[in-house]
PDB file of C-alpha atoms in Angstrom:
ATOM      1  CA  MET A 164     -54.490 -39.421 -48.061  1.00 59.00           C
ATOM      2  CA  ALA A 165     -54.222 -43.092 -47.692  1.00 64.00           C
ATOM      3  CA  THR A 166     -52.693 -44.656 -44.617  1.00 70.00           C
ATOM      4  CA  LYS A 167     -49.894 -47.097 -44.979  1.00 68.00           C
ATOM      5  CA  ASP A 168     -49.792 -50.318 -43.090  1.00 66.00           C
ATOM      6  CA  TYR A 169     -46.343 -50.622 -41.642  1.00 64.00           C
ATOM      7  CA  VAL A 170     -47.089 -53.841 -39.741  1.00 64.00           C
ATOM      8  CA  LYS A 171     -47.515 -56.002 -42.838  1.00 64.00           C
ATOM      9  CA  ARG A 172     -44.470 -54.584 -44.359  1.00 66.00           C
ATOM     10  CA  GLY A 173     -42.230 -56.196 -41.747  1.00 65.00           C
ATOM     11  CA  ARG A 174     -38.699 -55.382 -40.873  1.00 69.00           C
ATOM     12  CA  ALA A 175     -36.137 -54.215 -43.320  1.00 68.00           C
ATOM     13  CA  PRO A 176     -33.491 -56.789 -44.159  1.00 69.00           C
ATOM     14  CA  LYS A 177     -30.244 -56.468 -42.245  1.00 75.00           C
ATOM     15  CA  LYS A 178     -27.436 -54.751 -44.037  1.00 75.00           C
ATOM     16  CA  PRO A 179     -24.267 -56.724 -44.298  1.00 73.00           C
ATOM     17  CA  ALA A 180     -21.767 -55.705 -41.645  1.00 70.00           C
ATOM     18  CA  ARG A 181     -18.788 -53.716 -42.797  1.00 72.00           C
ATOM     19  CA  LYS A 182     -15.586 -55.529 -42.936  1.00 68.00           C
ATOM     20  CA  SER A 183     -13.395 -53.853 -40.388  1.00 67.00           C
ATOM     21  CA  ARG A 184      -9.691 -53.799 -40.810  1.00 69.00           C
ATOM     22  CA  LYS A 185      -8.024 -55.999 -38.372  1.00 68.00           C
ATOM     23  CA  ALA A 186      -4.662 -55.038 -36.985  1.00 64.00           C
ATOM     24  CA  PRO A 187      -1.907 -57.215 -38.307  1.00 65.00           C
ATOM     25  CA  PRO A 188      -1.022 -59.847 -35.769  1.00 65.00           C
ATOM     26  CA  SER A 189       1.990 -58.969 -33.687  1.00 66.00           C
ATOM     27  CA  SER A 190       5.019 -60.977 -34.597  1.00 68.00           C
ATOM     28  CA  GLY A 191       6.083 -61.362 -30.976  1.00 80.00           C
ATOM     29  CA  PHE A 192       9.349 -59.998 -29.671  1.00 83.00           C
ATOM     30  CA  PRO A 193      10.651 -56.879 -31.559  1.00 87.00           C
ATOM     31  CA  PHE A 194      14.108 -58.157 -32.497  1.00 90.00           C
ATOM     32  CA  LYS A 195      14.936 -55.133 -34.622  1.00 91.00           C
ATOM     33  CA  TRP A 196      14.456 -52.639 -31.767  1.00 92.00           C
ATOM     34  CA  ALA A 197      16.192 -54.851 -29.253  1.00 94.00           C
ATOM     35  CA  PHE A 198      19.267 -55.090 -31.571  1.00 95.00           C
ATOM     36  CA  ILE A 199      19.380 -51.262 -31.938  1.00 96.00           C
ATOM     37  CA  ALA A 200      19.109 -50.735 -28.156  1.00 96.00           C
ATOM     38  CA  LEU A 201      21.841 -53.321 -27.539  1.00 96.00           C
ATOM     39  CA  CYS A 202      24.154 -51.568 -30.034  1.00 97.00           C
ATOM     40  CA  LEU A 203      23.608 -48.183 -28.337  1.00 97.00           C
ATOM     41  CA  VAL A 204      24.305 -49.580 -24.868  1.00 97.00           C
ATOM     42  CA  GLY A 205      27.465 -51.292 -26.190  1.00 97.00           C
ATOM     43  CA  ALA A 206      28.696 -48.049 -27.783  1.00 96.00           C
ATOM     44  CA  LEU A 207      28.107 -46.155 -24.533  1.00 96.00           C
ATOM     45  CA  GLY A 208      30.005 -48.797 -22.526  1.00 95.00           C
ATOM     46  CA  TYR A 209      32.940 -48.748 -24.947  1.00 94.00           C
ATOM     47  CA  GLY A 210      33.084 -44.923 -24.815  1.00 93.00           C
ATOM     48  CA  LEU A 211      33.198 -44.928 -21.005  1.00 92.00           C
ATOM     49  CA  TYR A 212      35.897 -47.611 -20.979  1.00 92.00           C
ATOM     50  CA  PHE A 213      37.981 -45.658 -23.518  1.00 91.00           C
ATOM     51  CA  LEU A 214      37.755 -42.465 -21.450  1.00 89.00           C
ATOM     52  CA  SER A 215      38.694 -44.214 -18.208  1.00 88.00           C
ATOM     53  CA  THR A 216      41.789 -45.959 -19.615  1.00 89.00           C
ATOM     54  CA  ASN A 217      43.373 -43.010 -21.442  1.00 83.00           C
ATOM     55  CA  PRO A 218      45.243 -40.482 -19.290  1.00 82.00           C
ATOM     56  CA  ALA A 219      44.019 -36.901 -19.258  1.00 75.00           C
ATOM     57  CA  PRO A 220      45.939 -34.594 -21.633  1.00 72.00           C
ATOM     58  CA  GLU A 221      48.253 -32.142 -19.993  1.00 72.00           C
ATOM     59  CA  GLN A 222      47.479 -28.631 -21.041  1.00 67.00           C
ATOM     60  CA  GLU A 223      50.431 -27.047 -19.272  1.00 61.00           C
ATOM     61  CA  ALA A 224      52.944 -29.041 -21.305  1.00 52.00           C
ATOM     62  CA  GLU A 225      51.423 -27.841 -24.561  1.00 52.00           C
ATOM     63  CA  THR A 226      51.511 -24.185 -23.533  1.00 53.00           C
ATOM     64  CA  VAL A 227      55.128 -24.395 -22.375  1.00 50.00           C
ATOM     65  CA  GLN A 228      56.264 -26.038 -25.600  1.00 56.00           C
ATOM     66  CA  SER A 229      54.546 -23.514 -27.816  1.00 57.00           C
ATOM     67  CA  LYS A 230      56.174 -20.489 -26.168  1.00 59.00           C
ATOM     68  CA  PRO A 231      59.918 -19.908 -26.199  1.00 61.00           C
ATOM     69  CA  ALA A 232      61.542 -20.061 -22.797  1.00 62.00           C
ATOM     70  CA  PRO A 233      61.927 -16.604 -21.270  1.00 65.00           C
ATOM     71  CA  LYS A 234      65.350 -15.393 -20.339  1.00 68.00           C
ATOM     72  CA  PRO A 235      65.946 -15.424 -16.610  1.00 68.00           C
ATOM     73  CA  GLN A 236      66.288 -11.942 -15.207  1.00 73.00           C
ATOM     74  CA  PRO A 237      68.503 -11.209 -12.255  1.00 69.00           C
ATOM     75  CA  LYS A 238      66.649 -10.692  -8.991  1.00 70.00           C
ATOM     76  CA  PRO A 239      66.857  -7.181  -7.584  1.00 68.00           C
ATOM     77  CA  LYS A 240      68.894  -6.956  -4.441  1.00 68.00           C
ATOM     78  CA  PRO A 241      67.001  -5.740  -1.394  1.00 64.00           C
ATOM     79  CA  LYS A 242      67.864  -2.261  -0.227  1.00 66.00           C
ATOM     80  CA  PRO A 243      69.320  -1.978   3.223  1.00 63.00           C
ATOM     81  CA  GLN A 244      66.905  -0.446   5.707  1.00 61.00           C
ATOM     82  CA  THR A 245      68.003   2.788   7.183  1.00 76.00           C
ATOM     83  CA  LYS A 246      65.668   2.739  10.221  1.00 82.00           C
ATOM     84  CA  PRO A 247      64.753  -0.364  12.124  1.00 84.00           C
ATOM     85  CA  LEU A 248      61.079  -1.022  12.742  1.00 84.00           C
ATOM     86  CA  PRO A 249      59.786   0.035  16.148  1.00 86.00           C
ATOM     87  CA  PRO A 250      58.863  -2.748  18.548  1.00 86.00           C
ATOM     88  CA  LYS A 251      55.251  -3.907  18.515  1.00 82.00           C
ATOM     89  CA  PRO A 252      53.337  -1.998  21.163  1.00 79.00           C
ATOM     90  CA  GLU A 253      51.663  -3.945  23.921  1.00 77.00           C
ATOM     91  CA  GLU A 254      47.960  -3.423  23.919  1.00 69.00           C
ATOM     92  CA  LYS A 255      46.572  -2.694  27.303  1.00 73.00           C
ATOM     93  CA  TRP A 256      42.855  -2.972  27.688  1.00 75.00           C
ATOM     94  CA  ARG A 257      41.576  -0.600  30.296  1.00 74.00           C
ATOM     95  CA  TYR A 258      37.979  -1.732  30.273  1.00 76.00           C
ATOM     96  CA  ILE A 259      38.828  -5.023  32.023  1.00 73.00           C
ATOM     97  CA  GLU A 260      40.160  -3.187  35.061  1.00 72.00           C
ATOM     98  CA  GLU A 261      37.323  -0.676  34.946  1.00 75.00           C
ATOM     99  CA  LEU A 262      34.642  -3.357  34.868  1.00 78.00           C
ATOM    100  CA  GLU A 263      36.125  -5.323  37.774  1.00 78.00           C
ATOM    101  CA  ASN A 264      35.727  -2.373  40.113  1.00 77.00           C
ATOM    102  CA  LYS A 265      32.531  -0.924  38.659  1.00 80.00           C
ATOM    103  CA  GLU A 266      29.192  -1.355  40.372  1.00 82.00           C
ATOM    104  CA  VAL A 267      26.035  -1.228  38.336  1.00 80.00           C
ATOM    105  CA  GLN A 268      22.816  -0.265  40.024  1.00 85.00           C
ATOM    106  CA  VAL A 269      19.543  -0.992  38.329  1.00 86.00           C
ATOM    107  CA  GLU A 270      16.395   0.580  39.577  1.00 87.00           C
ATOM    108  CA  ALA A 271      13.488  -1.697  38.858  1.00 85.00           C
ATOM    109  CA  PRO A 272      10.084  -0.091  38.787  1.00 84.00           C
ATOM    110  CA  LYS A 273       7.993  -1.152  41.706  1.00 81.00           C
ATOM    111  CA  LYS A 274       4.946  -3.211  40.943  1.00 76.00           C
ATOM    112  CA  GLN A 275       1.809  -1.271  41.276  1.00 75.00           C
ATOM    113  CA  THR A 276      -0.573  -3.403  43.257  1.00 72.00           C
ATOM    114  CA  PRO A 277      -4.188  -2.590  42.547  1.00 72.00           C
ATOM    115  CA  THR A 278      -6.147  -1.177  45.420  1.00 78.00           C
ATOM    116  CA  ARG A 279      -9.301  -2.941  44.246  1.00 84.00           C
ATOM    117  CA  PRO A 280      -9.655  -6.638  43.446  1.00 90.00           C
ATOM    118  CA  TYR A 281     -10.675  -7.933  39.997  1.00 92.00           C
ATOM    119  CA  LEU A 282     -13.864  -9.681  38.939  1.00 93.00           C
ATOM    120  CA  MET A 283     -14.683 -11.711  35.861  1.00 94.00           C
ATOM    121  CA  GLN A 284     -18.104 -11.563  34.226  1.00 94.00           C
ATOM    122  CA  CYS A 285     -19.021 -14.536  32.030  1.00 93.00           C
ATOM    123  CA  GLY A 286     -22.429 -13.474  30.825  1.00 92.00           C
ATOM    124  CA  ALA A 287     -25.397 -11.172  31.371  1.00 92.00           C
ATOM    125  CA  TYR A 288     -28.865 -12.631  30.773  1.00 93.00           C
ATOM    126  CA  ARG A 289     -32.472 -11.462  30.869  1.00 92.00           C
ATOM    127  CA  SER A 290     -33.787 -14.618  32.520  1.00 93.00           C
ATOM    128  CA  ARG A 291     -32.543 -16.193  35.723  1.00 94.00           C
ATOM    129  CA  ASN A 292     -32.711 -19.697  34.154  1.00 95.00           C
ATOM    130  CA  GLN A 293     -30.083 -18.816  31.521  1.00 95.00           C
ATOM    131  CA  ALA A 294     -27.836 -17.363  34.233  1.00 95.00           C
ATOM    132  CA  GLU A 295     -28.242 -20.538  36.325  1.00 95.00           C
ATOM    133  CA  GLU A 296     -27.280 -22.686  33.306  1.00 95.00           C
ATOM    134  CA  ARG A 297     -24.092 -20.664  32.780  1.00 95.00           C
ATOM    135  CA  LYS A 298     -23.313 -20.883  36.502  1.00 95.00           C
ATOM    136  CA  ALA A 299     -23.699 -24.685  36.345  1.00 95.00           C
ATOM    137  CA  MET A 300     -21.380 -24.914  33.307  1.00 94.00           C
ATOM    138  CA  ILE A 301     -18.742 -22.947  35.225  1.00 94.00           C
ATOM    139  CA  ALA A 302     -19.221 -25.166  38.296  1.00 95.00           C
ATOM    140  CA  PHE A 303     -18.487 -28.245  36.156  1.00 94.00           C
ATOM    141  CA  GLN A 304     -15.048 -26.702  35.484  1.00 93.00           C
ATOM    142  CA  GLY A 305     -14.328 -26.517  39.223  1.00 93.00           C
ATOM    143  CA  LEU A 306     -14.883 -22.782  39.695  1.00 93.00           C
ATOM    144  CA  SER A 307     -17.443 -21.109  41.879  1.00 93.00           C
ATOM    145  CA  SER A 308     -19.497 -18.216  40.559  1.00 94.00           C
ATOM    146  CA  GLN A 309     -22.372 -16.084  41.703  1.00 94.00           C
ATOM    147  CA  ILE A 310     -25.309 -14.355  40.080  1.00 95.00           C
ATOM    148  CA  LYS A 311     -25.771 -10.631  40.612  1.00 94.00           C
ATOM    149  CA  VAL A 312     -28.971  -8.870  39.686  1.00 94.00           C
ATOM    150  CA  SER A 313     -28.537  -5.355  38.299  1.00 92.00           C
ATOM    151  CA  GLN A 314     -31.261  -2.946  37.303  1.00 90.00           C
ATOM    152  CA  GLY A 315     -30.861  -1.083  34.028  1.00 82.00           C
ATOM    153  CA  GLU A 316     -32.978   1.187  31.851  1.00 86.00           C
ATOM    154  CA  LYS A 317     -34.485  -1.794  30.035  1.00 85.00           C
ATOM    155  CA  GLY A 318     -35.136  -3.950  33.077  1.00 90.00           C
ATOM    156  CA  SER A 319     -33.168  -6.346  35.258  1.00 93.00           C
ATOM    157  CA  TRP A 320     -30.088  -8.269  34.115  1.00 93.00           C
ATOM    158  CA  TYR A 321     -28.689 -11.405  35.703  1.00 94.00           C
ATOM    159  CA  ARG A 322     -24.877 -11.297  35.552  1.00 94.00           C
ATOM    160  CA  VAL A 323     -22.692 -14.365  36.196  1.00 95.00           C
ATOM    161  CA  ILE A 324     -19.671 -13.176  38.206  1.00 94.00           C
ATOM    162  CA  LEU A 325     -16.463 -14.940  39.315  1.00 93.00           C
ATOM    163  CA  GLY A 326     -14.109 -13.498  41.875  1.00 87.00           C
ATOM    164  CA  PRO A 327     -12.852 -11.415  43.567  1.00 91.00           C
ATOM    165  CA  TYR A 328      -9.306 -11.984  42.339  1.00 91.00           C
ATOM    166  CA  PRO A 329      -6.443 -10.165  44.098  1.00 89.00           C
ATOM    167  CA  GLN A 330      -4.308 -10.317  40.899  1.00 89.00           C
ATOM    168  CA  LYS A 331      -5.335 -10.007  37.277  1.00 90.00           C
ATOM    169  CA  ARG A 332      -3.065 -12.951  36.349  1.00 92.00           C
ATOM    170  CA  LYS A 333      -5.225 -15.387  38.343  1.00 93.00           C
ATOM    171  CA  ALA A 334      -8.372 -14.044  36.649  1.00 93.00           C
ATOM    172  CA  GLU A 335      -6.764 -14.486  33.208  1.00 94.00           C
ATOM    173  CA  SER A 336      -5.750 -18.048  34.103  1.00 94.00           C
ATOM    174  CA  ASP A 337      -9.361 -18.916  34.984  1.00 94.00           C
ATOM    175  CA  ARG A 338     -10.631 -17.188  31.843  1.00 94.00           C
ATOM    176  CA  ASN A 339      -8.271 -19.288  29.675  1.00 94.00           C
ATOM    177  CA  MET A 340      -9.465 -22.461  31.417  1.00 94.00           C
ATOM    178  CA  LEU A 341     -13.105 -21.502  30.725  1.00 94.00           C
ATOM    179  CA  ARG A 342     -12.269 -20.614  27.114  1.00 94.00           C
ATOM    180  CA  ARG A 343     -10.771 -24.098  26.560  1.00 93.00           C
ATOM    181  CA  ALA A 344     -14.035 -25.546  27.913  1.00 93.00           C
ATOM    182  CA  GLY A 345     -16.054 -23.467  25.419  1.00 92.00           C
ATOM    183  CA  ILE A 346     -17.380 -20.913  27.918  1.00 91.00           C
ATOM    184  CA  GLU A 347     -16.848 -17.458  26.529  1.00 86.00           C
ATOM    185  CA  PRO A 348     -16.851 -14.464  26.373  1.00 88.00           C
ATOM    186  CA  CYS A 349     -15.593 -13.571  29.827  1.00 92.00           C
ATOM    187  CA  ALA A 350     -14.487 -10.030  30.666  1.00 92.00           C
ATOM    188  CA  ILE A 351     -12.227  -8.943  33.549  1.00 92.00           C
ATOM    189  CA  TRP A 352     -12.932  -5.697  35.437  1.00 87.00           C
ATOM    190  CA  PHE A 353     -12.285  -4.111  38.801  1.00 85.00           C
ATOM    191  CA  TRP A 354     -14.614  -5.265  41.549  1.00 75.00           C
ATOM    192  CA  GLU A 355     -17.544  -2.934  42.060  1.00 65.00           C
TER     193      GLU A 355
END
């Protein structure tokens, strides 16, 4: 098979460009549509003016004229009452007098004060360094804490303890303050 030399051949001549249809030039302002819109607005204005100047038709007058006038009937005479009505009874409220002299006794349950104070634990760690870091974070919040070492089955634990608190409300207040500072979880128990 013989090879063709495409280089000598050169480029193919350019095809003439298609004649594209050009949009007809706009004639400017659309007078026809403006005239139609102006006529519609004028008709609407005339209709509103016509409705506002003419009085509303009376429907009652038409109905009365179409029906013949009814004959007036004599009014029935009221019958004489044989028994007069009894006088209106006076209402006497007894509860007003009863409540003025009544004494109400409410027995409020006595608050049960705990016999033991509360403590709050904010972490239990394997290493003393982690416990010291947590203690320092709590100290930055203005609270004092202590580290207790407890022996368990798996070794020693370093617990960060706050307290003792005489009331649980004070412990919960401190726990909420620590929670806002990002120190959690903290659990509240009775002091051991």
